Amino acid sequence: LAAGFDHVFVFFDNPKSPDLAVAKAFGPEEVTPIVNGPELFENWKASRLFNKFAGFRDEEVMARQILNADWAVHESKRMGFQWLLHLDDVDEAFYGEGVDVQQHFLELSARGYSQGVYLVNEGVPQKPWMSLSQGGEAFMRTTLFKRNVVNIHTPAAQQAKNEFAQTRGGAWHQGYFVGKSAGRMTHDIFPLEVTRWFVNHKGTTQAVFDVPSIRHFINLSPAAIVDKYKQIGDFSDTTWDPKRVDPAFLPHKDKFPPSSKGLQYHNYMRDVAKRGPKAVKAEVERQSLLSDYQLTKMLDTGAFFRDETLSAFIKEQCPIAQWKKNKFTGHRPRAAGTCSSDGECGLEPPTDIDATLSHGLVNPTYCKGQPTTKAGSSERVTCFLKAGPDCCAAVKASRGTLKIPNEAY
């Protein structure tokens, strides 16, 4: 939301996740939280992909992610959005320094693109890595990234990449490298898999980007990795294993996706996670932490790069010291600052970052003229904080006009 998106659909695979309260605190205008359960299963039944993937819902997290994405397409169209970006895990961030998200998707529409593809740059842990209990700090502490394999061109960088991979099972990326994508909702569209959309539209085209990109924080923390694999369950080494499908869906086996060998690192870390956080910590450090000499070589050749801008952005939205001090309590805290009797905020924006709520905190309270995102609207939102009934609760005023084109939302 702080980056410029108008709405977020958050799917909770664990219905008892403590983060559900955080998502609900934003309000339905900004965030739609959806929990895994009977109601969501009924919604899946309306999907054209139901018989293809629902039989794998207990075995394959990707089956649930694909069906969730298709439901989000339905809801996005119903709510009038024209682009939908799919990130299938909480360890990913869509980011591009200086990129205006609204303008980015407007330009994709204007140029006739049906899909935007964003390459992944994978976060690299550094010493000292996380303690056994740390988690969300990884987004703020990680400033070192592997360059996407398609962007490694020089002989020196290729050699550094190959040497790194040879000592780690032959893989450069621990996760995926193809990136994630955004699809245009004005077309007939559905998820082909978790990274791509199928667009049933004549003249379909896609644009591939390195900026903005997907930052993948695959190694959040020992505790987070253990929790992740506990939630996913004891899945097969084979993706889409027909031996583990729900028998009720066998009449539709001709629609099942073809089975394949699972992601090597994913399968391996599933088994490591069963041994607990200490085993995870030791394994991640063995595979990821580099000596000073190795790190210098990776940076000098361009195989790795350092970027502190995303970390700084997140710190500004949610300083870790404040986050730890102010535990989320299930309700929106009152924003700092004062309001005049007519509802105007008495604060000036120190930066160009919009007001945002992160982990239940408004930090700090900004007031900034921003256009609404309803098609054809001519209002400016003077202050849209929604941070409590006593301080600028969704104050709107007509301060000049700014006509919003139909594809600005």
Coordinates of C-alpha atoms in Angstrom, one line a residue, residues 162-327:
N162 CA 29.4 -20.9 -11.4
E163 CA 31.9 -21.2 -8.6
F164 CA 29.3 -20.3 -6.1
A165 CA 26.7 -22.7 -7.5
Q166 CA 29.2 -25.6 -7.8
T167 CA 29.7 -25.7 -4.0
R168 CA 25.9 -25.5 -3.4
G169 CA 24.4 -28.4 -5.4
G170 CA 24.7 -26.6 -8.8
A171 CA 22.0 -24.0 -8.1
W172 CA 22.5 -20.3 -8.3
H173 CA 19.0 -19.4 -7.0
Q174 CA 17.8 -21.2 -3.9
G175 CA 14.2 -20.5 -5.0
Y176 CA 12.9 -19.6 -8.4
F177 CA 14.4 -17.2 -10.9
V178 CA 11.6 -16.5 -13.4
G179 CA 10.0 -13.8 -11.3
K180 CA 6.4 -13.0 -10.7
S181 CA 3.8 -11.3 -12.9
A182 CA 0.9 -8.8 -13.0
G183 CA -2.0 -9.5 -15.3
R184 CA -4.4 -7.0 -16.9
M185 CA -7.9 -7.6 -15.6
T186 CA -9.7 -6.2 -18.6
H187 CA -8.9 -9.4 -20.4
D188 CA -10.0 -13.0 -19.9
I189 CA -7.2 -14.1 -17.6
F190 CA -6.4 -16.9 -15.2
P191 CA -3.2 -18.1 -13.4
L192 CA -1.2 -20.6 -15.5
E193 CA 0.9 -21.3 -12.4
V194 CA 2.1 -19.3 -9.5
T195 CA 4.5 -17.1 -11.6
R196 CA 2.5 -16.5 -14.8
W197 CA -1.0 -15.6 -16.1
F198 CA -2.7 -17.1 -19.2
V199 CA -4.3 -14.2 -21.1
N200 CA -6.9 -15.3 -23.5
H201 CA -6.7 -12.2 -25.7
K202 CA -5.8 -11.6 -29.3
G203 CA -2.4 -9.9 -29.6
T204 CA -1.4 -10.7 -26.0
T205 CA 2.0 -9.2 -25.1
Q206 CA 4.2 -9.1 -22.0
A207 CA 6.9 -6.8 -20.8
V208 CA 9.8 -8.1 -18.6
F209 CA 11.3 -5.8 -16.0
D210 CA 14.4 -5.8 -13.8
V211 CA 13.2 -2.5 -12.3
P212 CA 10.8 -2.9 -10.6
S213 CA 11.7 -6.4 -9.5
I214 CA 10.8 -9.0 -6.9
R215 CA 13.0 -9.1 -3.9
H216 CA 12.9 -12.6 -2.5
F217 CA 13.8 -12.9 1.2
I218 CA 13.9 -16.7 1.0
N219 CA 15.8 -17.1 4.3
L220 CA 13.7 -15.0 6.7
S221 CA 14.8 -16.6 9.9
P222 CA 15.2 -20.1 11.4
A223 CA 11.8 -19.9 13.2
A224 CA 10.0 -18.5 10.1
I225 CA 11.4 -21.3 8.0
V226 CA 10.3 -24.0 10.5
D227 CA 6.8 -22.5 10.7
K228 CA 6.6 -22.3 6.9
Y229 CA 7.3 -26.0 6.3
K230 CA 5.1 -27.0 9.3
Q231 CA 2.2 -25.2 7.6
I232 CA 2.9 -26.5 4.2
G233 CA 3.0 -30.1 5.5
D234 CA 4.9 -33.2 4.5
F235 CA 4.7 -32.8 0.7
S236 CA 6.1 -35.2 -1.9
D237 CA 9.4 -34.8 -3.6
T238 CA 7.4 -34.9 -6.8
T239 CA 5.3 -31.9 -7.7
W240 CA 1.7 -32.8 -8.7
D241 CA 2.2 -36.4 -7.5
P242 CA -0.9 -38.3 -8.8
K243 CA -0.4 -40.9 -6.0
R244 CA -1.3 -38.2 -3.4
V245 CA -4.3 -36.6 -5.0
D246 CA -7.8 -36.6 -3.4
P247 CA -9.5 -39.7 -4.8
A248 CA -12.7 -37.8 -5.3
F249 CA -11.0 -35.9 -8.2
L250 CA -9.6 -39.0 -10.1
P251 CA -12.5 -38.7 -12.7
H252 CA -10.8 -35.5 -13.7
K253 CA -7.2 -36.9 -14.0
D254 CA -7.0 -36.0 -17.6
K255 CA -6.9 -32.3 -16.4
F256 CA -4.2 -32.8 -13.8
P257 CA -1.0 -30.9 -14.3
P258 CA 2.0 -33.1 -15.3
S259 CA 4.1 -34.3 -12.4
S260 CA 7.7 -33.2 -12.2
K261 CA 10.7 -33.3 -9.9
G262 CA 10.2 -30.8 -7.1
L263 CA 12.5 -27.8 -6.4
Q264 CA 15.7 -29.2 -4.9
Y265 CA 16.2 -26.6 -2.2
H266 CA 12.5 -26.6 -1.3
N267 CA 12.5 -30.4 -0.7
Y268 CA 15.8 -30.3 1.2
M269 CA 14.8 -27.5 3.6
R270 CA 11.5 -29.3 4.3
D271 CA 13.6 -32.2 5.8
V272 CA 16.0 -29.8 7.6
A273 CA 13.0 -27.9 9.1
K274 CA 11.8 -31.1 10.8
R275 CA 14.9 -31.0 13.0
G276 CA 14.1 -27.5 14.3
P277 CA 15.4 -23.9 14.2
K278 CA 19.0 -24.8 15.2
A279 CA 19.3 -27.2 12.3
V280 CA 17.8 -24.6 9.9
K281 CA 20.2 -21.9 11.2
A282 CA 23.2 -24.1 10.7
E283 CA 22.2 -25.1 7.2
V284 CA 21.4 -21.7 6.0
E285 CA 24.7 -20.3 7.3
R286 CA 26.6 -23.2 5.7
Q287 CA 25.0 -22.5 2.3
S288 CA 24.7 -18.8 2.3
L289 CA 27.3 -17.0 4.5
L290 CA 30.5 -16.0 2.6
S291 CA 34.0 -15.1 3.7
D292 CA 35.0 -11.5 3.3
Y293 CA 37.1 -12.5 0.3
Q294 CA 34.3 -14.4 -1.4
L295 CA 31.8 -11.5 -0.7
T296 CA 34.2 -9.0 -2.2
K297 CA 34.6 -11.1 -5.3
M298 CA 30.9 -11.5 -5.8
L299 CA 30.3 -7.8 -5.5
D300 CA 33.3 -6.8 -7.6
T301 CA 32.2 -9.0 -10.5
G302 CA 28.6 -7.9 -10.3
A303 CA 27.2 -11.3 -9.5
F304 CA 25.9 -9.8 -6.2
F305 CA 24.8 -6.2 -5.6
R306 CA 24.0 -4.2 -2.6
D307 CA 20.9 -2.1 -2.3
E308 CA 19.8 -0.4 1.0
T309 CA 16.9 1.6 -0.4
L310 CA 14.2 -1.0 0.2
S311 CA 15.6 -1.6 3.7
A312 CA 15.4 2.2 4.4
F313 CA 11.9 2.4 3.0
I314 CA 10.7 -0.4 5.3
K315 CA 12.5 1.1 8.3
E316 CA 10.8 4.4 7.7
Q317 CA 7.4 2.7 7.5
C318 CA 8.0 0.5 10.6
P319 CA 11.1 1.1 12.7
I320 CA 12.0 -2.1 14.4
A321 CA 12.6 -0.5 17.7
Q322 CA 9.1 1.0 17.7
W323 CA 7.6 -2.2 16.3
K324 CA 9.1 -4.2 19.2
K325 CA 8.0 -1.6 21.8
N326 CA 4.4 -1.3 20.5
K327 CA 3.0 -4.8 20.1

